[in-house]
Amino acid sequence: MLYKRSSALFAEAEKVIPGGVNSPVRAFKAVGGTPIFAKSAKGAYVFDEDGNRYIDYINSWGPMVLGHAYPPVVDAVIEKAKLGTSFGMPTEMETQIAALAIKMVPGIDKIRFVNSGTEACMSAIRLARGFTKKDKIIKFAGCYHGHSDSFLIQAGSGAVTFGSPNSPGVTQGTAKDTLLAKYNDIESVNALVNANMGEIAAIIIEPVAGNMGCIPPKKGFLEALRQICDENNILLIFDEVMTGFRMARGGVQELLNVKSDIVTFGKVIGGGLPVGAFAARAEIMDYLAPLGPVYQAGTLSGNPLAMAAGLAMLNALENDPSVFQRLSEKTIYLEKGIQKVLTDNRVSFTINRLGSMISVHFDANPVVDFQTASKGDNETFKKFFHGLLDQGVYIAPSAYETWFISDALTYEDLDYTINAIEKVAQTL
């Protein structure tokens, strides 16, 4: 494929935007080459500035569960825009989408809308600290909860040490309150809790990891976390920014029947517009201003365009519960096809899948945490990525990102993708 216009646009962007992009992974640094610039998208496809069409497995990093430019969402945004794009005042639609989200998700009484998943997770941590009156949190290596200071922490020297900043601008003072555990390793969590008894406010986790590739929780892992939190007065936070309203009507809490104390949302809940949210039982949520002492605010929180898009999306999912079964069936079909192709071509690989999230790791060993995800052959992934791109299949430009399946994908699209992988596999 030709990428002449995308290359020219990237060169212009680099002059005025750091790295030429407004979010780092878009720059193709992990895979090399020049990023493609999107011009439009419809259904299962995205079109670039050079006129190339791609079958899309990023779907704006998750929210396009029903495909791009889904008509009810588009229509809702257009009609709402005619009435005004921002008020800085409450609207009836905020209550409507809040009530619907509470109806769909188990264990929550109240929800507050913000502008991004990062803001939702940041606010959830502040709320947990305020509610428990404790300072420390546990997060898991390889789980990404946005770019708030508390989350940009790398592992320390041992299981019971606190982490250190992995980005300039994050202070040691912030890092000392963030403890790093290993995903799918309950003993690493127990060690941290025992070494910091009575000091931990919350454990935050992607209940299905999506930022080190797709990594599902081992059987019993989330249940064990729930028990630890119950026994130690710790709040369990599920970051369902990726998985909420995608894995099931009520997210991972419903799918795996494990309840969190606080849950964060993003992406799907805004129908593709910039939205995040966090929710919990009333006892916790009432600690927020203006009822309680924990301050959180935002001029654009509950923005009418975002609320219109989100309400249209959630209504569509609520009215067609079979969508989650269709998504899972399509993802299983894709998994089986990829597995056969890579096996026949003697490529070392592992596929992880749960629901409509899937990823291919180029290592034959199980991938269960960040350490094992890091053992994948990145050079093979680069060839795989660019080979698929040239075939008109767009996957995430990083080995550490999950693929997202949309209901707009047809089985013909999936067959085309599997055939494209067959062609690429012969070159690996």
Short mmCIF file of C-alpha atoms in Angstrom, two decimals:
data_model
loop_
_atom_site.label_atom_id
_atom_site.label_comp_id
_atom_site.label_asym_id
_atom_site.label_seq_id
_atom_site.Cartn_x
_atom_site.Cartn_y
_atom_site.Cartn_z
CA MET A 1 0.00 0.00 0.00
CA LEU A 2 1.01 3.60 -0.53
CA TYR A 3 1.28 5.90 2.49
CA LYS A 4 2.52 9.04 0.75
CA ARG A 5 -0.01 11.48 2.20
CA SER A 6 0.20 9.96 5.70
CA SER A 7 3.98 10.36 5.60
CA ALA A 8 3.66 13.99 4.56
CA LEU A 9 1.07 14.69 7.25
CA PHE A 10 3.27 13.08 9.90
CA ALA A 11 6.23 15.24 8.88
CA GLU A 12 4.04 18.35 9.27
CA ALA A 13 2.66 17.14 12.59
CA GLU A 14 6.15 16.59 14.02
CA LYS A 15 6.82 20.31 13.63
CA VAL A 16 3.97 21.37 15.91
CA ILE A 17 3.03 18.34 18.05
CA PRO A 18 5.56 16.49 20.27
CA GLY A 19 6.49 13.34 18.37
CA GLY A 20 3.82 14.20 15.81
CA VAL A 21 1.06 12.56 17.89
CA ASN A 22 -1.20 13.37 20.82
CA SER A 23 -0.87 9.89 22.37
CA PRO A 24 2.51 8.10 22.19
CA VAL A 25 1.51 4.65 20.87
CA ARG A 26 0.16 6.26 17.69
CA ALA A 27 3.71 7.18 16.63
CA PHE A 28 4.60 3.57 15.64
CA LYS A 29 7.77 3.76 17.73
CA ALA A 30 7.29 0.16 18.89
CA VAL A 31 6.95 -1.20 15.35
CA GLY A 32 8.86 1.29 13.24
CA GLY A 33 7.69 3.12 10.18
CA THR A 34 5.36 6.07 9.76
CA PRO A 35 1.89 6.13 11.32
CA ILE A 36 -1.11 6.14 9.05
CA PHE A 37 -3.47 9.11 9.34
CA ALA A 38 -7.15 8.25 9.55
CA LYS A 39 -9.60 10.18 7.40
CA SER A 40 -12.88 8.36 8.05
CA ALA A 41 -14.37 5.12 9.34
CA LYS A 42 -17.58 3.18 8.87
CA GLY A 43 -18.65 -0.10 10.39
CA ALA A 44 -15.69 -2.49 10.55
CA TYR A 45 -13.42 -0.35 8.39
CA VAL A 46 -11.16 2.67 8.74
CA PHE A 47 -9.90 4.67 5.74
CA ASP A 48 -6.63 6.59 5.70
CA GLU A 49 -5.65 9.83 3.98
CA ASP A 50 -4.19 7.86 1.07
CA GLY A 51 -7.50 6.15 0.37
CA ASN A 52 -6.47 2.77 1.80
CA ARG A 53 -9.12 0.69 3.58
CA TYR A 54 -8.34 -1.41 6.65
CA ILE A 55 -10.28 -3.98 8.62
CA ASP A 56 -10.03 -2.39 12.04
CA TYR A 57 -9.08 -4.35 15.15
CA ILE A 58 -8.33 -1.28 17.29
CA ASN A 59 -11.77 0.30 17.16
CA SER A 60 -10.52 3.46 18.85
CA TRP A 61 -8.97 1.24 21.54
CA GLY A 62 -12.25 -0.38 22.41
CA PRO A 63 -15.34 1.84 22.33
CA MET A 64 -16.62 0.94 18.87
CA VAL A 65 -18.33 -2.25 20.05
CA LEU A 66 -20.99 -1.84 17.34
CA GLY A 67 -18.66 -0.46 14.69
CA HIS A 68 -17.61 3.01 13.55
CA ALA A 69 -20.16 5.74 12.87
CA TYR A 70 -22.94 3.66 14.39
CA PRO A 71 -26.06 5.50 13.14
CA PRO A 72 -27.96 5.88 16.46
CA VAL A 73 -24.86 7.35 18.09
CA VAL A 74 -24.15 9.70 15.20
CA ASP A 75 -27.77 10.85 15.05
CA ALA A 76 -27.88 11.44 18.81
CA VAL A 77 -24.75 13.61 18.71
CA ILE A 78 -25.97 15.65 15.73
CA GLU A 79 -29.35 16.36 17.31
CA LYS A 80 -27.81 17.27 20.64
CA ALA A 81 -25.20 19.54 19.02
CA LYS A 82 -28.00 21.60 17.49
CA LEU A 83 -29.14 22.47 21.01
CA GLY A 84 -25.72 23.50 22.30
CA THR A 85 -22.40 21.75 22.86
CA SER A 86 -21.60 22.63 26.47
CA PHE A 87 -23.42 24.35 29.30
CA GLY A 88 -21.46 23.87 32.52
CA MET A 89 -24.87 23.14 34.04
CA PRO A 90 -26.68 19.87 34.82
CA THR A 91 -28.84 18.27 32.14
CA GLU A 92 -31.58 15.65 32.27
CA MET A 93 -29.56 13.33 30.03
CA GLU A 94 -26.87 12.93 32.72
CA THR A 95 -29.47 11.42 35.03
CA GLN A 96 -30.81 9.18 32.26
CA ILE A 97 -27.45 7.64 31.39
CA ALA A 98 -26.53 7.34 35.07
CA ALA A 99 -29.74 5.43 35.81
CA LEU A 100 -29.18 3.13 32.83
CA ALA A 101 -25.55 2.39 33.78
CA ILE A 102 -26.59 1.61 37.37
CA LYS A 103 -29.28 -0.72 36.05
CA MET A 104 -26.78 -2.58 33.86
CA VAL A 105 -23.83 -2.92 36.25
CA PRO A 106 -24.06 -4.96 39.46
CA GLY A 107 -23.21 -3.49 42.85
CA ILE A 108 -23.30 0.24 42.11
CA ASP A 109 -25.74 2.82 43.44
CA LYS A 110 -24.29 6.05 42.11
CA ILE A 111 -21.98 7.09 39.29
CA ARG A 112 -20.07 10.23 38.42
CA PHE A 113 -19.04 11.12 34.88
CA VAL A 114 -15.66 12.59 34.00
CA ASN A 115 -13.79 13.15 30.74
CA SER A 116 -11.41 10.20 30.38
CA GLY A 117 -10.41 6.84 31.80
CA THR A 118 -7.33 8.46 33.32
CA GLU A 119 -9.49 10.95 35.19
CA ALA A 120 -11.85 8.21 36.33
CA CYS A 121 -9.03 6.08 37.79
CA MET A 122 -7.32 9.07 39.37
CA SER A 123 -10.58 10.12 41.01
CA ALA A 124 -11.34 6.58 42.16
CA ILE A 125 -7.99 6.41 43.96
CA ARG A 126 -8.56 9.78 45.65
CA LEU A 127 -12.02 8.67 46.72
CA ALA A 128 -10.67 5.38 48.10
CA ARG A 129 -8.02 7.18 50.09
CA GLY A 130 -10.51 9.67 51.45
CA PHE A 131 -13.04 6.98 52.36
CA THR A 132 -10.56 4.63 54.08
CA LYS A 133 -8.32 7.39 55.47
CA LYS A 134 -5.28 5.44 54.30
CA ASP A 135 -2.62 6.47 51.77
CA LYS A 136 -1.08 3.49 49.99
CA ILE A 137 -2.39 1.63 46.97
CA ILE A 138 -1.46 -1.59 45.24
CA LYS A 139 -1.34 -1.77 41.47
CA PHE A 140 -0.07 -4.50 39.17
CA ALA A 141 2.97 -4.36 36.91
CA GLY A 142 1.76 -4.12 33.31
CA CYS A 143 -1.71 -2.79 34.16
CA TYR A 144 -2.29 0.72 32.82
CA HIS A 145 -4.72 3.05 34.54
CA GLY A 146 -3.91 6.25 32.71
CA HIS A 147 -1.08 8.71 33.12
CA SER A 148 -1.87 10.08 36.59
CA ASP A 149 1.26 10.28 38.77
CA SER A 150 0.15 7.48 41.10
CA PHE A 151 0.10 4.99 38.23
CA LEU A 152 3.40 5.77 36.47
CA ILE A 153 5.43 3.59 38.78
CA GLN A 154 7.84 0.78 37.95
CA ALA A 155 8.68 -2.20 40.15
CA GLY A 156 11.04 -1.82 43.10
CA SER A 157 13.81 -4.18 44.10
CA GLY A 158 11.64 -6.82 45.76
CA ALA A 159 8.14 -8.00 46.46
CA VAL A 160 7.66 -5.84 49.55
CA THR A 161 9.31 -2.65 48.34
CA PHE A 162 7.52 0.32 46.94
CA GLY A 163 8.15 1.35 43.38
CA SER A 164 10.06 4.18 41.80
CA PRO A 165 8.90 6.70 39.18
CA ASN A 166 9.17 5.58 35.57
CA SER A 167 8.50 9.03 34.17
CA PRO A 168 10.27 12.31 34.92
CA GLY A 169 7.86 14.60 36.71
CA VAL A 170 6.60 11.89 39.06
CA THR A 171 8.00 12.47 42.54
CA GLN A 172 9.52 9.94 44.91
CA GLY A 173 6.93 11.10 47.42
CA THR A 174 4.17 9.92 45.12
CA ALA A 175 5.96 6.69 44.32
CA LYS A 176 6.34 5.66 47.95
CA ASP A 177 2.59 5.24 48.27
CA THR A 178 2.25 2.97 45.22
CA LEU A 179 3.07 -0.70 45.75
CA LEU A 180 3.69 -3.04 42.82
CA ALA A 181 2.32 -6.57 42.68
CA LYS A 182 2.49 -9.22 39.95
CA TYR A 183 -0.66 -9.87 37.95
CA ASN A 184 -2.10 -13.34 38.55
CA ASP A 185 0.22 -13.81 41.58
CA ILE A 186 -1.81 -13.65 44.78
CA GLU A 187 1.25 -14.28 46.95
CA SER A 188 2.83 -11.04 45.75
CA VAL A 189 -0.30 -9.25 46.93
CA ASN A 190 -0.29 -10.99 50.30
CA ALA A 191 3.36 -10.01 50.80
CA LEU A 192 2.60 -6.34 50.16
CA VAL A 193 -0.46 -6.33 52.41
CA ASN A 194 1.44 -8.01 55.26
CA ALA A 195 4.38 -5.62 54.93
CA ASN A 196 2.10 -2.57 54.95
CA MET A 197 -0.57 -3.68 57.39
CA GLY A 198 -3.28 -1.10 57.95
CA GLU A 199 -1.84 1.36 55.41
CA ILE A 200 -3.40 0.25 52.11
CA ALA A 201 -6.47 2.10 50.90
CA ALA A 202 -7.13 0.26 47.67
CA ILE A 203 -6.06 -2.39 45.21
CA ILE A 204 -6.64 -1.31 41.60
CA ILE A 205 -6.55 -3.80 38.75
CA GLU A 206 -7.63 -4.34 35.18
CA PRO A 207 -9.76 -7.44 35.89
CA VAL A 208 -8.88 -8.55 32.36
CA ALA A 209 -5.59 -6.95 31.46
CA GLY A 210 -5.43 -5.23 28.09
CA ASN A 211 -2.23 -3.21 28.26
CA MET A 212 0.26 -6.08 28.15
CA GLY A 213 -1.75 -7.79 25.50
CA CYS A 214 -4.93 -9.52 26.57
CA ILE A 215 -4.23 -11.42 29.80
CA PRO A 216 -7.23 -12.96 31.55
CA PRO A 217 -7.15 -13.55 35.30
CA LYS A 218 -6.30 -17.06 36.44
CA LYS A 219 -9.13 -19.02 38.00
CA GLY A 220 -9.61 -17.87 41.58
CA PHE A 221 -7.27 -14.86 41.33
CA LEU A 222 -9.91 -12.14 41.44
CA GLU A 223 -11.84 -14.04 44.11
CA ALA A 224 -8.69 -14.15 46.24
CA LEU A 225 -8.22 -10.40 45.80
CA ARG A 226 -11.79 -9.86 46.94
CA GLN A 227 -11.12 -11.91 50.07
CA ILE A 228 -7.91 -10.04 50.89
CA CYS A 229 -9.71 -6.73 50.57
CA ASP A 230 -12.59 -7.89 52.77
CA GLU A 231 -10.22 -9.11 55.47
CA ASN A 232 -8.08 -5.96 55.53
CA ASN A 233 -10.54 -3.09 55.03
CA ILE A 234 -9.14 -2.40 51.55
CA LEU A 235 -11.28 -1.20 48.66
CA LEU A 236 -11.07 -3.25 45.47
CA ILE A 237 -11.14 -1.09 42.33
CA PHE A 238 -11.85 -2.67 38.96
CA ASP A 239 -10.56 -0.59 36.08
CA GLU A 240 -13.15 -1.52 33.46
CA VAL A 241 -12.25 1.30 31.10
CA MET A 242 -11.61 -1.34 28.43
CA THR A 243 -13.88 -4.14 29.61
CA GLY A 244 -16.93 -2.25 30.86
CA PHE A 245 -20.01 -2.75 28.64
CA ARG A 246 -17.78 -4.83 26.31
CA MET A 247 -17.25 -8.13 28.12
CA ALA A 248 -20.87 -8.30 29.21
CA ARG A 249 -23.81 -6.04 29.98
CA GLY A 250 -22.35 -5.48 33.45
CA GLY A 251 -18.69 -5.88 32.52
CA VAL A 252 -16.27 -8.29 34.16
CA GLN A 253 -18.14 -8.09 37.45
CA GLU A 254 -21.05 -9.81 35.75
CA LEU A 255 -19.00 -12.07 33.48
CA LEU A 256 -16.86 -13.56 36.27
CA ASN A 257 -19.21 -12.85 39.19
CA VAL A 258 -16.65 -10.98 41.30
CA LYS A 259 -17.71 -7.67 42.80
CA SER A 260 -15.50 -4.62 43.17
CA ASP A 261 -16.03 -1.74 45.59
CA ILE A 262 -15.37 0.94 42.97
CA VAL A 263 -15.48 0.46 39.21
CA THR A 264 -14.14 2.84 36.57
CA PHE A 265 -15.40 3.18 33.01
CA GLY A 266 -14.39 4.90 29.79
CA LYS A 267 -14.49 4.38 26.05
CA VAL A 268 -17.74 2.42 25.51
CA ILE A 269 -19.72 4.51 27.99
CA GLY A 270 -19.13 7.53 25.76
CA GLY A 271 -19.92 5.83 22.47
CA GLY A 272 -16.52 6.96 21.19
CA LEU A 273 -16.57 10.49 22.62
CA PRO A 274 -14.23 11.53 25.47
CA VAL A 275 -15.93 10.16 28.59
CA GLY A 276 -14.98 8.35 31.76
CA ALA A 277 -16.89 7.50 34.90
CA PHE A 278 -16.46 5.93 38.31
CA ALA A 279 -19.14 4.29 40.40
CA ALA A 280 -19.68 2.52 43.72
CA ARG A 281 -22.27 1.92 46.39
CA ALA A 282 -23.85 5.04 47.87
CA GLU A 283 -21.85 4.87 51.12
CA ILE A 284 -18.62 5.41 49.16
CA MET A 285 -19.89 7.79 46.48
CA ASP A 286 -21.44 10.11 49.06
CA TYR A 287 -17.89 10.94 50.22
CA LEU A 288 -17.59 13.04 47.06
CA ALA A 289 -18.18 16.80 47.03
CA PRO A 290 -20.67 18.41 47.32
CA LEU A 291 -21.97 15.79 49.78
CA GLY A 292 -18.65 14.77 51.26
CA PRO A 293 -15.08 15.97 51.78
CA VAL A 294 -13.37 14.38 48.74
CA TYR A 295 -13.13 17.01 46.02
CA GLN A 296 -13.51 16.22 42.34
CA ALA A 297 -14.80 18.52 39.60
CA GLY A 298 -14.76 19.15 35.87
CA THR A 299 -16.27 21.82 33.64
CA LEU A 300 -16.87 19.37 30.80
CA SER A 301 -17.94 16.43 32.96
CA GLY A 302 -21.31 15.24 31.73
CA ASN A 303 -20.85 17.11 28.45
CA PRO A 304 -24.15 16.88 26.52
CA LEU A 305 -22.58 15.52 23.32
CA ALA A 306 -20.74 12.80 25.21
CA MET A 307 -23.84 11.94 27.23
CA ALA A 308 -25.93 11.69 24.07
CA ALA A 309 -23.41 9.35 22.44
CA GLY A 310 -23.07 7.25 25.58
CA LEU A 311 -26.79 6.95 26.15
CA ALA A 312 -27.36 5.85 22.55
CA MET A 313 -24.62 3.25 22.87
CA LEU A 314 -25.78 1.84 26.21
CA ASN A 315 -29.40 1.72 25.00
CA ALA A 316 -28.30 -0.26 21.95
CA LEU A 317 -26.40 -2.75 24.12
CA GLU A 318 -29.24 -2.98 26.64
CA ASN A 319 -31.81 -3.61 23.92
CA ASP A 320 -29.74 -6.32 22.19
CA PRO A 321 -28.14 -8.48 24.91
CA SER A 322 -27.21 -11.12 22.32
CA VAL A 323 -24.51 -8.77 21.03
CA PHE A 324 -22.07 -10.03 23.66
CA GLN A 325 -22.57 -13.63 22.56
CA ARG A 326 -22.04 -12.64 18.92
CA LEU A 327 -18.85 -10.77 19.83
CA SER A 328 -17.51 -13.76 21.73
CA GLU A 329 -18.37 -16.18 18.90
CA LYS A 330 -16.62 -14.01 16.32
CA THR A 331 -13.54 -13.72 18.54
CA ILE A 332 -13.42 -17.50 19.07
CA TYR A 333 -13.71 -17.98 15.29
CA LEU A 334 -10.79 -15.60 14.74
CA GLU A 335 -8.75 -17.30 17.47
CA LYS A 336 -9.20 -20.74 15.93
CA GLY A 337 -8.26 -19.44 12.49
CA ILE A 338 -5.10 -17.71 13.71
CA GLN A 339 -4.13 -20.74 15.78
CA LYS A 340 -4.32 -23.08 12.79
CA VAL A 341 -2.42 -20.73 10.47
CA LEU A 342 0.45 -20.07 12.89
CA THR A 343 0.68 -23.73 13.89
CA ASP A 344 0.78 -24.87 10.26
CA ASN A 345 3.56 -22.37 9.57
CA ARG A 346 5.52 -23.40 12.67
CA VAL A 347 5.48 -19.98 14.28
CA SER A 348 6.04 -19.88 18.05
CA PHE A 349 3.03 -18.17 19.59
CA THR A 350 0.45 -18.00 22.36
CA ILE A 351 -3.04 -16.58 21.91
CA ASN A 352 -4.90 -15.11 24.87
CA ARG A 353 -8.62 -14.42 24.59
CA LEU A 354 -11.59 -13.59 26.75
CA GLY A 355 -14.88 -12.29 25.40
CA SER A 356 -14.14 -9.88 22.54
CA MET A 357 -10.54 -9.17 23.53
CA ILE A 358 -7.72 -11.18 22.00
CA SER A 359 -3.97 -10.90 21.45
CA VAL A 360 -1.20 -12.87 19.78
CA HIS A 361 2.07 -13.23 21.70
CA PHE A 362 5.08 -14.51 19.78
CA ASP A 363 6.30 -16.87 22.46
CA ALA A 364 5.25 -20.49 22.94
CA ASN A 365 5.04 -20.23 26.73
CA PRO A 366 1.93 -19.11 28.65
CA VAL A 367 1.57 -15.35 29.01
CA VAL A 368 0.10 -14.63 32.43
CA ASP A 369 1.71 -11.36 33.56
CA PHE A 370 3.94 -8.50 32.43
CA GLN A 371 7.14 -10.51 32.85
CA THR A 372 5.98 -13.32 30.58
CA ALA A 373 4.45 -10.83 28.12
CA SER A 374 7.87 -9.18 27.86
CA LYS A 375 9.42 -12.39 26.56
CA GLY A 376 7.59 -12.20 23.25
CA ASP A 377 9.65 -11.82 20.07
CA ASN A 378 9.18 -8.15 19.22
CA GLU A 379 11.01 -8.42 15.90
CA THR A 380 8.52 -11.04 14.76
CA PHE A 381 5.68 -8.83 15.94
CA LYS A 382 7.00 -5.89 13.87
CA LYS A 383 7.01 -8.04 10.73
CA PHE A 384 3.57 -9.35 11.62
CA PHE A 385 2.16 -5.85 12.15
CA HIS A 386 3.52 -4.34 8.94
CA GLY A 387 2.66 -7.44 6.93
CA LEU A 388 -0.96 -7.19 8.04
CA LEU A 389 -1.02 -3.46 7.46
CA ASP A 390 0.06 -4.00 3.87
CA GLN A 391 -2.77 -6.56 3.54
CA GLY A 392 -5.32 -4.02 4.79
CA VAL A 393 -5.65 -5.32 8.35
CA TYR A 394 -5.02 -2.83 11.14
CA ILE A 395 -4.05 -4.19 14.56
CA ALA A 396 -2.57 -2.23 17.47
CA PRO A 397 0.97 -0.98 16.69
CA SER A 398 2.34 -2.55 19.87
CA ALA A 399 2.81 -6.10 21.10
CA TYR A 400 1.52 -4.91 24.47
CA GLU A 401 -1.99 -4.02 23.34
CA THR A 402 -5.08 -6.15 22.95
CA TRP A 403 -7.17 -6.38 19.78
CA PHE A 404 -10.81 -5.32 20.05
CA ILE A 405 -13.53 -7.06 18.05
CA SER A 406 -16.60 -5.14 16.88
CA ASP A 407 -20.01 -6.54 16.01
CA ALA A 408 -19.70 -4.81 12.63
CA LEU A 409 -17.09 -7.39 11.58
CA THR A 410 -18.54 -10.01 9.27
CA TYR A 411 -17.32 -13.57 8.98
CA GLU A 412 -16.03 -12.58 5.53
CA ASP A 413 -13.89 -9.95 7.26
CA LEU A 414 -12.63 -12.55 9.69
CA ASP A 415 -11.82 -14.98 6.87
CA TYR A 416 -9.98 -12.23 5.01
CA THR A 417 -7.98 -11.51 8.17
CA ILE A 418 -7.10 -15.18 8.67
CA ASN A 419 -6.00 -15.44 5.03
CA ALA A 420 -3.90 -12.30 5.42
CA ILE A 421 -2.24 -13.81 8.48
CA GLU A 422 -1.55 -16.96 6.43
CA LYS A 423 0.35 -14.87 3.86
CA VAL A 424 2.28 -12.98 6.55
CA ALA A 425 3.05 -16.13 8.56
CA GLN A 426 4.91 -17.58 5.57
CA THR A 427 7.40 -14.70 5.84
CA LEU A 428 8.01 -14.84 9.59
#
